Coordinates of C-alpha atoms in Angstrom, one line a residue:
M1 CA 11.0 -15.4 53.6
S2 CA 13.3 -14.2 50.8
Y3 CA 16.5 -15.5 49.1
F4 CA 19.3 -13.3 47.8
V5 CA 21.9 -14.4 45.3
D6 CA 24.9 -12.1 44.9
C7 CA 26.5 -11.2 41.6
Q8 CA 29.6 -13.5 42.0
Q9 CA 27.5 -16.6 42.7
S10 CA 25.2 -15.8 39.8
I11 CA 28.2 -15.6 37.4
K12 CA 29.4 -18.9 38.6
M13 CA 26.0 -20.4 38.0
L14 CA 25.8 -18.8 34.6
V15 CA 29.0 -20.6 33.6
A16 CA 27.5 -23.9 34.7
A17 CA 24.4 -23.1 32.8
M18 CA 26.3 -22.4 29.6
R19 CA 27.9 -25.9 29.9
F20 CA 24.3 -27.2 30.0
K21 CA 23.2 -25.3 26.9
Q22 CA 23.3 -28.3 24.6
E23 CA 21.0 -30.3 26.9
M24 CA 18.6 -27.4 27.1
A25 CA 18.5 -27.1 23.4
M26 CA 17.7 -30.9 23.1
A27 CA 14.9 -30.5 25.7
R28 CA 13.2 -27.7 23.8
T29 CA 13.0 -29.9 20.7
G30 CA 11.2 -32.7 22.4
I31 CA 14.2 -35.1 22.2
G32 CA 15.0 -37.4 25.1
M33 CA 13.4 -37.0 28.4
I34 CA 10.9 -34.4 27.5
A35 CA 8.7 -37.0 25.8
S36 CA 8.5 -38.9 29.1
G37 CA 7.5 -37.9 32.6
R38 CA 10.9 -38.7 33.9
R39 CA 12.3 -35.2 33.3
A40 CA 9.9 -33.5 35.6
G41 CA 10.8 -35.9 38.4
T42 CA 14.5 -35.6 38.1
R43 CA 16.1 -33.5 40.8
W44 CA 19.2 -33.0 38.6
W45 CA 17.1 -31.5 35.9
R46 CA 15.3 -29.2 38.4
M47 CA 18.7 -28.0 39.7
M48 CA 20.0 -27.2 36.3
A49 CA 16.8 -25.3 35.4
A50 CA 17.3 -23.2 38.5
V51 CA 20.9 -22.7 37.5
L52 CA 19.9 -21.4 34.0
A53 CA 17.3 -19.1 35.4
A54 CA 19.7 -17.6 37.9
G55 CA 22.5 -17.4 35.3
T56 CA 20.3 -15.2 33.1
A57 CA 19.9 -12.8 36.0
A58 CA 23.6 -12.6 36.6
V59 CA 23.8 -9.2 35.0
S60 CA 22.2 -7.7 38.1
P61 CA 24.1 -7.3 41.3
V62 CA 21.3 -8.7 43.4
V63 CA 18.5 -11.1 42.4
H64 CA 15.5 -11.2 44.7
V65 CA 13.1 -14.1 44.5
S66 CA 10.0 -14.1 46.6
A67 CA 9.1 -17.3 48.4
Q68 CA 5.6 -16.0 49.0
S69 CA 4.2 -17.9 46.0
A70 CA 5.7 -19.6 43.0
E71 CA 2.8 -18.2 41.0
Q72 CA 4.2 -14.7 41.5
A73 CA 7.7 -15.7 40.4
V74 CA 8.8 -14.1 37.1
V75 CA 12.2 -14.9 35.6
P76 CA 14.0 -11.8 34.2
A77 CA 13.1 -11.7 30.5
R78 CA 15.8 -12.1 27.9
T79 CA 13.9 -10.5 25.0
S80 CA 13.8 -6.8 25.5
V81 CA 11.8 -4.3 23.4
A82 CA 13.1 -4.6 19.8
P83 CA 14.5 -1.5 18.1
Q84 CA 11.8 0.4 16.1
Y85 CA 12.7 0.8 12.4
S86 CA 11.0 3.6 10.6
R87 CA 11.7 2.3 7.1
I88 CA 11.5 -1.5 6.5
L89 CA 11.7 -3.5 3.3
V90 CA 10.5 -7.1 3.2
R91 CA 11.8 -8.6 0.0
N92 CA 10.9 -11.7 -2.1
A93 CA 7.7 -12.5 -0.2
M94 CA 4.7 -14.6 -1.1
L95 CA 1.8 -12.4 -0.1
I96 CA -1.4 -13.5 1.8
D97 CA -3.1 -10.1 2.1
G98 CA -6.0 -11.0 4.4
T99 CA -8.8 -10.0 2.1
G100 CA -9.4 -13.5 0.8
S101 CA -7.5 -13.0 -2.4
P102 CA -5.2 -15.9 -3.4
V103 CA -1.5 -15.9 -2.7
R104 CA 0.6 -13.8 -5.1
G105 CA 4.3 -13.2 -5.3
M106 CA 7.0 -12.7 -5.1
V107 CA 6.6 -9.1 -3.8
D108 CA 8.5 -6.4 -2.0
I109 CA 6.7 -4.7 0.9
H110 CA 7.9 -1.2 1.8
V111 CA 7.0 0.1 5.3
R112 CA 7.4 3.7 6.6
D113 CA 6.7 4.5 10.2
G114 CA 4.7 1.3 10.8
V115 CA 2.5 1.7 7.7
I116 CA 2.8 0.0 4.3
V117 CA 3.6 2.6 1.6
D118 CA 4.0 0.2 -1.3
I119 CA 3.8 -3.4 -2.5
R120 CA 5.7 -4.1 -5.7
D121 CA 6.6 -7.2 -7.7
S122 CA 10.0 -8.3 -6.7
A123 CA 11.0 -8.7 -10.3
P124 CA 9.7 -6.6 -13.2
I125 CA 6.9 -8.4 -15.2
R126 CA 7.3 -8.5 -19.0
S127 CA 4.8 -9.3 -21.8
S128 CA 5.4 -12.1 -24.3
T129 CA 7.2 -9.5 -26.5
G130 CA 9.5 -8.5 -23.7
A131 CA 7.8 -5.2 -22.9
L132 CA 7.7 -4.1 -19.3
L133 CA 4.2 -4.4 -17.8
T134 CA 5.3 -3.0 -14.4
H135 CA 7.3 0.1 -13.9
E136 CA 9.7 0.8 -11.0
A137 CA 8.9 4.0 -9.1
D138 CA 11.5 5.9 -7.2
A139 CA 13.5 3.8 -4.8
Y140 CA 12.7 4.0 -1.1
A141 CA 15.4 4.5 1.5
V142 CA 15.4 1.7 4.1
D143 CA 16.7 1.2 7.6
H144 CA 16.2 -2.5 7.8
V145 CA 15.9 -5.2 5.1
I146 CA 14.3 -8.7 5.5
D147 CA 14.8 -11.1 2.7
A148 CA 11.9 -13.4 2.9
E149 CA 13.5 -15.7 0.3
G150 CA 10.1 -17.0 -0.9
R151 CA 8.5 -17.3 2.5
Y152 CA 4.9 -16.4 3.2
V153 CA 3.9 -13.1 4.6
M154 CA 0.5 -12.5 6.1
P155 CA -1.1 -9.9 8.3
G156 CA -0.6 -10.3 12.1
L157 CA -3.4 -12.3 13.7
I158 CA -5.9 -10.4 15.9
D159 CA -7.2 -12.4 18.9
T160 CA -10.5 -10.8 19.7
H161 CA -11.2 -12.6 22.9
A162 CA -8.3 -12.5 25.4
H163 CA -8.1 -12.5 29.1
L164 CA -4.9 -11.5 31.0
Y165 CA -5.8 -12.5 34.5
P166 CA -3.3 -12.7 37.4
P167 CA -1.4 -14.5 38.7
T168 CA -0.1 -15.5 35.3
P169 CA 2.9 -13.2 34.5
R170 CA 2.2 -10.7 31.8
D171 CA 5.5 -11.4 30.1
F172 CA 4.5 -15.1 29.8
I173 CA 1.1 -14.2 28.2
Y174 CA 2.4 -11.6 25.8
K175 CA 5.3 -13.6 24.5
L176 CA 3.2 -16.7 23.8
F177 CA 0.8 -14.6 21.8
L178 CA 3.5 -12.9 19.8
A179 CA 5.3 -16.2 19.2
H180 CA 2.2 -17.4 17.4
G181 CA 1.8 -14.4 15.2
V182 CA -0.8 -12.6 17.3
T183 CA 0.0 -8.9 17.0
S184 CA -3.2 -7.4 18.5
L185 CA -5.4 -8.4 21.4
R186 CA -8.9 -7.4 22.5
N187 CA -8.6 -7.7 26.3
L188 CA -12.1 -8.5 27.5
D189 CA -11.4 -7.7 31.1
G190 CA -8.1 -8.6 32.6
N191 CA -6.8 -6.0 35.0
F192 CA -3.8 -7.7 36.7
G193 CA -5.5 -7.8 40.1
E194 CA -6.6 -4.2 40.2
G195 CA -10.3 -5.1 40.1
T196 CA -12.7 -5.5 37.2
N197 CA -14.3 -2.1 37.8
V198 CA -11.0 -0.1 37.9
P199 CA -9.8 0.1 34.3
E200 CA -7.0 2.7 35.0
G201 CA -4.4 0.0 35.4
I202 CA -5.0 -1.8 32.2
V203 CA -5.4 1.4 30.3
A204 CA -1.9 2.4 31.6
E205 CA -0.6 -0.9 30.4
K206 CA -2.1 -0.4 27.0
R207 CA -0.3 3.0 26.8
R208 CA 3.0 1.4 27.8
I209 CA 2.7 -1.1 25.0
A210 CA 1.8 1.6 22.5
A211 CA 4.9 3.6 23.6
G212 CA 7.1 0.6 23.0
Q213 CA 8.0 0.0 26.7
V214 CA 6.7 -3.6 26.8
V215 CA 7.2 -6.6 24.5
A216 CA 3.6 -7.3 23.7
P217 CA 0.9 -7.3 21.0
R218 CA -1.1 -4.1 20.6
M219 CA -4.0 -4.0 23.1
W220 CA -7.6 -2.9 23.1
V221 CA -9.3 -2.6 26.5
Y222 CA -12.9 -3.8 27.3
P223 CA -13.6 -3.8 31.0
F224 CA -16.7 -5.5 32.5
L225 CA -19.7 -3.2 33.1
P226 CA -19.5 -2.7 36.9
D227 CA -22.0 -4.5 39.1
S228 CA -22.8 -1.1 40.6
I229 CA -24.6 -0.1 37.4
K230 CA -28.2 -1.2 38.1
T231 CA -30.2 1.0 35.8
A232 CA -30.0 2.4 32.3
S233 CA -29.8 6.0 33.6
Q234 CA -26.4 5.2 35.2
I235 CA -24.8 4.2 31.9
P236 CA -24.3 7.5 30.0
P237 CA -22.0 9.1 32.6
L238 CA -20.0 5.9 32.9
V239 CA -19.4 5.5 29.2
K240 CA -18.4 9.1 28.9
R241 CA -15.9 8.8 31.7
W242 CA -14.4 5.6 30.5
H243 CA -14.1 6.9 27.0
A244 CA -12.1 9.9 28.3
L245 CA -9.9 7.6 30.2
G246 CA -9.0 5.6 27.1
V247 CA -11.2 2.5 27.3
D248 CA -12.0 1.1 23.9
G249 CA -15.2 -0.8 24.7
I250 CA -17.3 -2.5 27.4
K251 CA -18.1 -6.2 28.0
L252 CA -21.4 -7.4 29.4
V253 CA -21.4 -10.8 31.1
K254 CA -23.5 -10.5 34.3
V255 CA -27.2 -11.3 34.4
G256 CA -28.0 -8.2 36.3
N257 CA -26.6 -6.0 33.5
Q258 CA -28.5 -7.6 30.7
Y259 CA -32.0 -6.1 30.4
P260 CA -33.2 -4.9 27.0
D261 CA -33.3 -1.2 28.1
M262 CA -29.8 -1.4 29.5
I263 CA -28.4 -3.0 26.4
R264 CA -30.2 -0.4 24.2
T265 CA -28.6 2.5 26.2
L266 CA -25.2 0.8 26.1
G267 CA -25.5 0.4 22.3
E268 CA -26.4 4.1 21.9
E269 CA -23.7 5.4 24.2
T270 CA -20.9 3.2 22.9
R271 CA -21.8 4.1 19.3
R272 CA -21.8 7.8 20.3
Y273 CA -18.1 7.6 21.4
G274 CA -16.9 5.1 18.8
M275 CA -16.5 2.3 21.4
G276 CA -17.3 -1.4 21.1
L277 CA -19.8 -3.4 23.0
A278 CA -19.1 -7.1 23.6
V279 CA -21.8 -9.4 25.1
H280 CA -21.6 -12.8 26.6
I281 CA -25.4 -13.6 26.9
P282 CA -25.8 -15.7 30.0
Q283 CA -28.5 -18.4 29.7
S284 CA -30.4 -16.9 32.5
A285 CA -30.7 -13.6 30.6
S286 CA -31.7 -15.2 27.2
P287 CA -35.5 -15.2 27.8
G288 CA -35.3 -11.4 27.5
V289 CA -32.1 -10.9 25.5
N290 CA -31.2 -13.2 22.7
A291 CA -28.7 -12.7 19.9
L292 CA -31.2 -10.8 17.7
V293 CA -32.3 -8.4 20.5
A294 CA -28.6 -7.8 21.2
V295 CA -27.6 -6.9 17.6
E296 CA -30.7 -4.8 17.1
N297 CA -29.6 -2.7 20.0
G298 CA -26.0 -2.0 18.9
V299 CA -23.9 -4.8 20.2
T300 CA -20.7 -5.1 18.2
T301 CA -19.9 -8.7 19.1
I302 CA -21.6 -11.7 20.7
E303 CA -19.1 -13.9 22.4
H304 CA -19.3 -17.7 22.3
H305 CA -22.4 -19.6 21.2
Y306 CA -25.1 -18.3 23.6
G307 CA -28.2 -16.6 22.6
Y308 CA -28.5 -18.0 19.1
P309 CA -30.3 -21.4 19.3
E310 CA -32.8 -20.0 21.7
I311 CA -34.3 -18.0 18.8
A312 CA -35.3 -21.1 16.9
L313 CA -36.8 -23.5 19.4
P314 CA -39.6 -25.5 17.6
N315 CA -42.1 -26.0 20.4
T316 CA -41.3 -23.6 23.2
T317 CA -40.1 -20.1 23.9
I318 CA -37.7 -21.2 26.6
P319 CA -35.2 -24.2 26.3
F320 CA -36.2 -27.4 28.0
M321 CA -34.0 -27.9 31.1
P322 CA -34.1 -30.6 33.8
L323 CA -36.3 -29.3 36.7
T324 CA -33.3 -29.7 39.0
Y325 CA -31.1 -27.5 36.8
N326 CA -29.1 -24.8 38.6
Y327 CA -27.4 -22.2 36.5
G328 CA -25.0 -21.6 39.3
D329 CA -23.6 -25.2 39.1
E330 CA -20.7 -25.1 36.7
R331 CA -21.0 -28.7 35.6
Q332 CA -24.7 -28.4 34.9
R333 CA -24.3 -25.1 33.1
F334 CA -21.6 -26.3 30.7
R335 CA -23.5 -29.5 30.0
E336 CA -27.0 -28.0 29.4
T337 CA -26.2 -24.7 27.6
L338 CA -24.2 -26.3 24.8
A339 CA -26.9 -28.9 24.4
I340 CA -29.5 -26.2 23.5
W341 CA -28.1 -26.5 20.0
L342 CA -29.7 -30.0 19.9
Q343 CA -33.1 -28.4 20.6
A344 CA -32.9 -25.8 17.8
D345 CA -34.8 -26.0 14.5
M346 CA -31.7 -25.8 12.2
E347 CA -33.7 -25.1 9.1
K348 CA -35.2 -22.0 10.8
M349 CA -31.7 -21.1 12.0
K350 CA -30.5 -21.0 8.4
T351 CA -33.5 -19.4 6.7
V352 CA -34.7 -17.0 9.4
V353 CA -32.1 -16.3 12.0
V354 CA -29.0 -16.2 9.9
P355 CA -30.3 -13.7 7.3
Q356 CA -31.2 -11.3 10.1
L357 CA -27.8 -11.6 11.7
V358 CA -26.1 -11.1 8.3
K359 CA -28.1 -8.0 7.7
A360 CA -27.1 -6.6 11.1
S361 CA -23.5 -7.5 10.3
R362 CA -23.3 -6.0 6.8
E363 CA -25.4 -2.9 7.6
G364 CA -24.3 -2.4 11.2
R365 CA -21.5 -3.0 13.6
Y366 CA -22.1 -6.7 14.5
T367 CA -19.4 -9.4 14.1
M368 CA -19.7 -13.0 15.3
N369 CA -17.0 -14.1 17.7
P370 CA -17.6 -17.9 18.3
T371 CA -14.5 -18.9 20.4
M372 CA -15.2 -22.6 19.6
V373 CA -11.8 -23.6 21.1
V374 CA -12.7 -22.7 24.6
Y375 CA -15.5 -25.4 24.7
E376 CA -13.6 -28.0 22.7
K377 CA -12.6 -29.9 25.8
Q378 CA -16.2 -30.7 26.4
R379 CA -16.3 -32.9 23.3
D380 CA -12.8 -34.5 23.9
F381 CA -11.3 -33.9 27.3
T382 CA -8.5 -36.4 26.9
R383 CA -7.2 -34.5 23.8
A384 CA -7.4 -31.1 25.5
A385 CA -5.6 -32.2 28.6
N386 CA -2.7 -33.9 26.8
V387 CA -1.7 -31.7 23.9
P388 CA 2.1 -32.0 23.6
W389 CA 2.9 -28.3 24.2
L390 CA 1.7 -28.4 27.8
D391 CA 4.9 -30.2 28.8
L392 CA 7.1 -27.2 27.7
Y393 CA 4.9 -24.2 28.1
A394 CA 2.3 -24.8 30.9
R395 CA 3.2 -23.4 34.3
P396 CA 3.2 -26.0 37.1
S397 CA 0.9 -24.0 39.2
D398 CA -1.6 -23.8 36.3
L399 CA -1.4 -27.5 35.7
Q400 CA -2.0 -28.3 39.3
R401 CA -5.0 -26.0 39.4
W402 CA -6.4 -27.4 36.2
R403 CA -6.1 -31.0 37.4
T404 CA -7.7 -30.4 40.7
P405 CA -11.5 -31.0 40.8
D406 CA -13.3 -28.0 42.0
P407 CA -16.9 -27.4 40.9
T408 CA -16.7 -23.8 42.3
R409 CA -14.0 -22.8 39.9
H410 CA -15.0 -21.6 36.4
G411 CA -14.6 -24.4 33.9
A412 CA -13.3 -27.0 36.3
I413 CA -16.0 -29.5 35.5
F414 CA -14.2 -32.6 34.2
D415 CA -13.8 -34.9 37.2
R416 CA -17.3 -36.2 36.4
W417 CA -17.5 -35.6 32.6
T418 CA -18.8 -38.7 31.0
S419 CA -18.7 -40.3 27.5
N420 CA -22.4 -39.3 27.1
D421 CA -21.4 -35.7 27.9
E422 CA -18.7 -35.7 25.3
A423 CA -21.0 -37.3 22.7
S424 CA -23.7 -34.7 23.4
A425 CA -21.1 -31.9 23.0
A426 CA -19.8 -33.3 19.7
Q427 CA -23.4 -33.4 18.3
S428 CA -24.0 -29.8 19.5
Y429 CA -20.8 -28.7 17.8
R430 CA -22.0 -30.1 14.5
N431 CA -25.1 -27.8 14.7
W432 CA -23.1 -24.9 15.9
M433 CA -20.6 -25.2 13.1
A434 CA -23.2 -25.6 10.5
F435 CA -24.8 -22.3 11.7
L436 CA -21.4 -20.5 11.6
R437 CA -20.7 -21.9 8.1
E438 CA -24.1 -20.7 6.8
Y439 CA -23.7 -17.3 8.4
V440 CA -20.3 -16.7 6.7
K441 CA -21.6 -18.2 3.4
Q442 CA -24.5 -15.6 3.4
G443 CA -22.0 -12.8 4.0
G444 CA -21.8 -12.3 7.7
H445 CA -18.6 -11.0 9.3
A446 CA -16.7 -13.2 11.9
S447 CA -13.6 -12.9 13.9
V448 CA -11.2 -15.2 15.8
G449 CA -11.0 -15.2 19.6
S450 CA -9.4 -17.9 21.8
D451 CA -10.6 -17.0 25.4
S452 CA -7.2 -18.5 26.5
G453 CA -6.1 -19.0 30.0
G454 CA -8.7 -21.5 31.2
P455 CA -8.0 -25.2 32.0
F456 CA -5.4 -26.6 29.6
Q457 CA -5.8 -23.7 27.2
L458 CA -2.5 -21.9 26.6
Y459 CA -2.2 -18.4 25.1
G460 CA -1.3 -18.4 21.4
F461 CA -1.7 -22.2 20.9
Q462 CA -5.4 -21.8 21.4
T463 CA -5.6 -19.0 18.8
I464 CA -4.1 -21.3 16.2
R465 CA -6.4 -24.1 17.2
E466 CA -9.4 -21.8 16.7
L467 CA -8.3 -21.4 13.1
E468 CA -8.4 -25.2 12.7
L469 CA -11.9 -25.3 14.2
F470 CA -13.1 -22.6 11.6
L471 CA -11.7 -25.0 9.0
E472 CA -13.7 -27.9 10.5
A473 CA -16.8 -25.8 10.4
G474 CA -16.4 -25.7 6.6
L475 CA -14.8 -22.3 5.9
T476 CA -11.9 -22.3 3.4
P477 CA -8.4 -21.5 4.5
L478 CA -8.6 -18.0 2.9
E479 CA -11.9 -17.3 4.7
V480 CA -10.3 -18.4 8.0
V481 CA -7.3 -16.0 7.5
R482 CA -9.7 -13.2 6.6
A483 CA -11.7 -13.8 9.9
A484 CA -8.4 -13.8 11.9
T485 CA -7.1 -10.6 10.3
Q486 CA -9.6 -8.4 8.5
G487 CA -12.5 -9.7 10.7
G488 CA -10.5 -8.9 13.8
A489 CA -9.7 -5.4 12.6
R490 CA -13.5 -4.8 12.0
T491 CA -14.1 -6.0 15.6
L492 CA -11.6 -3.5 16.8
Q493 CA -13.3 -0.9 14.6
Q494 CA -9.9 -0.2 12.9
S495 CA -10.4 0.5 9.3
N496 CA -6.7 0.5 8.4
M497 CA -5.6 -2.8 10.0
G498 CA -5.9 -6.5 9.2
V499 CA -5.0 -6.3 5.5
L500 CA -1.6 -5.9 3.8
R501 CA -2.1 -3.0 1.4
P502 CA -0.7 0.5 1.1
G503 CA -1.9 2.8 3.8
F504 CA -2.6 0.0 6.2
V505 CA -0.8 -0.9 9.5
A506 CA 2.3 -3.1 8.7
D507 CA 1.8 -5.7 11.4
M508 CA 3.1 -8.9 9.6
V509 CA 4.0 -12.5 10.2
I510 CA 6.7 -14.2 8.0
V511 CA 6.3 -18.0 7.8
D512 CA 8.6 -20.6 6.4
E513 CA 5.7 -22.6 4.9
N514 CA 2.3 -21.8 3.4
P515 CA -0.1 -21.5 6.3
L516 CA -3.1 -22.0 4.0
Q517 CA -1.9 -25.6 3.5
D518 CA -1.5 -26.3 7.2
F519 CA -2.3 -23.9 10.0
K520 CA 0.0 -26.0 12.2
V521 CA 3.0 -24.2 10.8
L522 CA 1.9 -21.3 13.0
I523 CA 2.1 -23.4 16.2
G524 CA 5.1 -22.6 18.4
R525 CA 7.5 -25.5 18.4
G526 CA 5.3 -28.6 18.0
P527 CA 7.0 -31.9 18.8
V528 CA 7.5 -32.6 15.1
D529 CA 7.6 -30.7 11.9
G530 CA 5.5 -31.2 8.8
V531 CA 7.4 -34.3 7.7
G532 CA 7.7 -35.9 11.1
K533 CA 11.1 -34.8 12.1
P534 CA 11.8 -33.3 15.6
Q535 CA 11.1 -29.6 15.4
R536 CA 14.0 -27.5 16.5
R537 CA 12.6 -24.1 15.7
S538 CA 9.4 -22.2 15.1
R539 CA 8.2 -22.1 11.5
I540 CA 7.3 -18.5 12.0
R541 CA 10.5 -16.7 11.1
S542 CA 9.6 -13.2 12.2
V543 CA 6.8 -11.2 13.8
I544 CA 6.6 -7.5 13.0
V545 CA 4.6 -5.1 15.2
D546 CA 4.8 -1.3 14.9
G547 CA 8.2 -1.4 13.1
R548 CA 9.7 -3.8 15.7
V549 CA 10.9 -7.3 14.5
Y550 CA 10.7 -10.2 17.0
D551 CA 12.1 -13.7 16.8
P552 CA 9.6 -16.3 17.9
D553 CA 12.3 -18.7 18.9
Q554 CA 13.7 -16.3 21.4
L555 CA 10.2 -15.4 22.7
L556 CA 9.4 -19.1 23.2
A557 CA 12.8 -19.7 24.9
D558 CA 11.9 -16.9 27.4
V559 CA 8.6 -18.6 28.2
E560 CA 10.4 -22.0 28.7
Q561 CA 12.7 -20.3 31.1
I562 CA 9.8 -19.0 33.1
V563 CA 8.3 -22.5 33.3
L564 CA 11.6 -24.1 34.2
A565 CA 12.2 -21.6 37.0
E566 CA 8.8 -22.1 38.5
R567 CA 9.1 -25.9 38.2
A568 CA 12.4 -25.7 40.1
M569 CA 10.9 -23.6 42.8
T570 CA 7.7 -25.6 43.4
T571 CA 9.3 -29.1 43.6
P572 CA 11.3 -29.9 46.8

């Protein structure tokens, strides 16, 4: 069944929606009904949400809404692709360059065709005698000027573990990431329903983004190694074909793909073509392939926490598991695999395992990608399921799916998750974080990935939460930013990204407040600001990607509209 709304009716509805604009603005700030559950249950609110969604579409003569499934509903986006400026000047900025250097400023950043050409002091510096210590070079012509007015400018964040699975609308995913300052994604398999073994669709999407046809972060594509690849001899022709297609790397996750000879061949072939190799080491593969075996054979990133503690077991070569343990049971798997950190000899981890990983990182291609945030709900499920931004930005169909117990669904394990389970997870996190801290302290490279899209884990919000977990692990704020920018660029094998310096890509985030003092200033519209007042706007002022300047407030408003429209459609 389908519904059609003609242009005249849509215009009338738009007029009504405009009268409702003030109430909408209040709702977005967290004022009034949004703090309670009454709003979602109010038929009047749902009607007005539908009015607003239809009003936005009034510019089209016909609006078609499929009743097939609310999950497929996508409200016409209000933020279109921004104009691309070839010559941008960001003036009077406090610079966080991404290398770990302290803040300096104020500076002017000159950009030409998406690349930084110069960074100058905003005002000439003079000695105590009045002599100029800096000299102005020839002036640059500019098309677009942004006066940062003392705000902080940092490199765009690079999320190195993203999934873009359907049925979530692409527009929803991209705009949440951009609104949080994420300017590049490493897509570890998300092919919009075209199949995990058919990368043509997502490669075409990557090219549309690069051509400026889609409002989205830059994208790097890593499909799963197909299940049809059973032997090492099948790997070279596949890697060659995928490289010619435009694939950037390959991800391993299935047990049947992870034998030492297959990983060795994948490492050799991906290195040959300058591609990456990301590995999620399943516990059932770890007796033959642990983290050291993986990095010695050319893996560029190890995802999550698997494959590390198994190397330092004090009394056995295989972790102790209950004899009734079944790796195919989601609840048992999540419980027992994290708890392996409690079996590891942490002194051996620090003195034997970490130095070998650091050597592989500094001399080879390896970068650690912990994704701590994706498992955080195991140590505090109540917090994860009740973060305040779910009310505004979680799609109703997602919330329903996340709250429905289903042990067959990946990660849906919390209908019987006990206090003992949470305590065990918290203790495991302490060991895991100590390992990460030691690895970075000894000189290993790390990157920031969120693995967003799972239960209660929203795109963009989870990326910022991962920064906070790096802090909790003991890294300094500058080390965390370096991992999220320069470390991400290393993961993507892009030598001219992730740092704000001449000759590097000019993807930038302009922030009202110093993110080194509080990463929460990067969170899209929290309920309150830094001094406890209702937050009416994002504290990210602008996000610049490839010469295009985006307003996070508008991006977030578009996402809210998608959520409100689906809420109106799914509730009778």
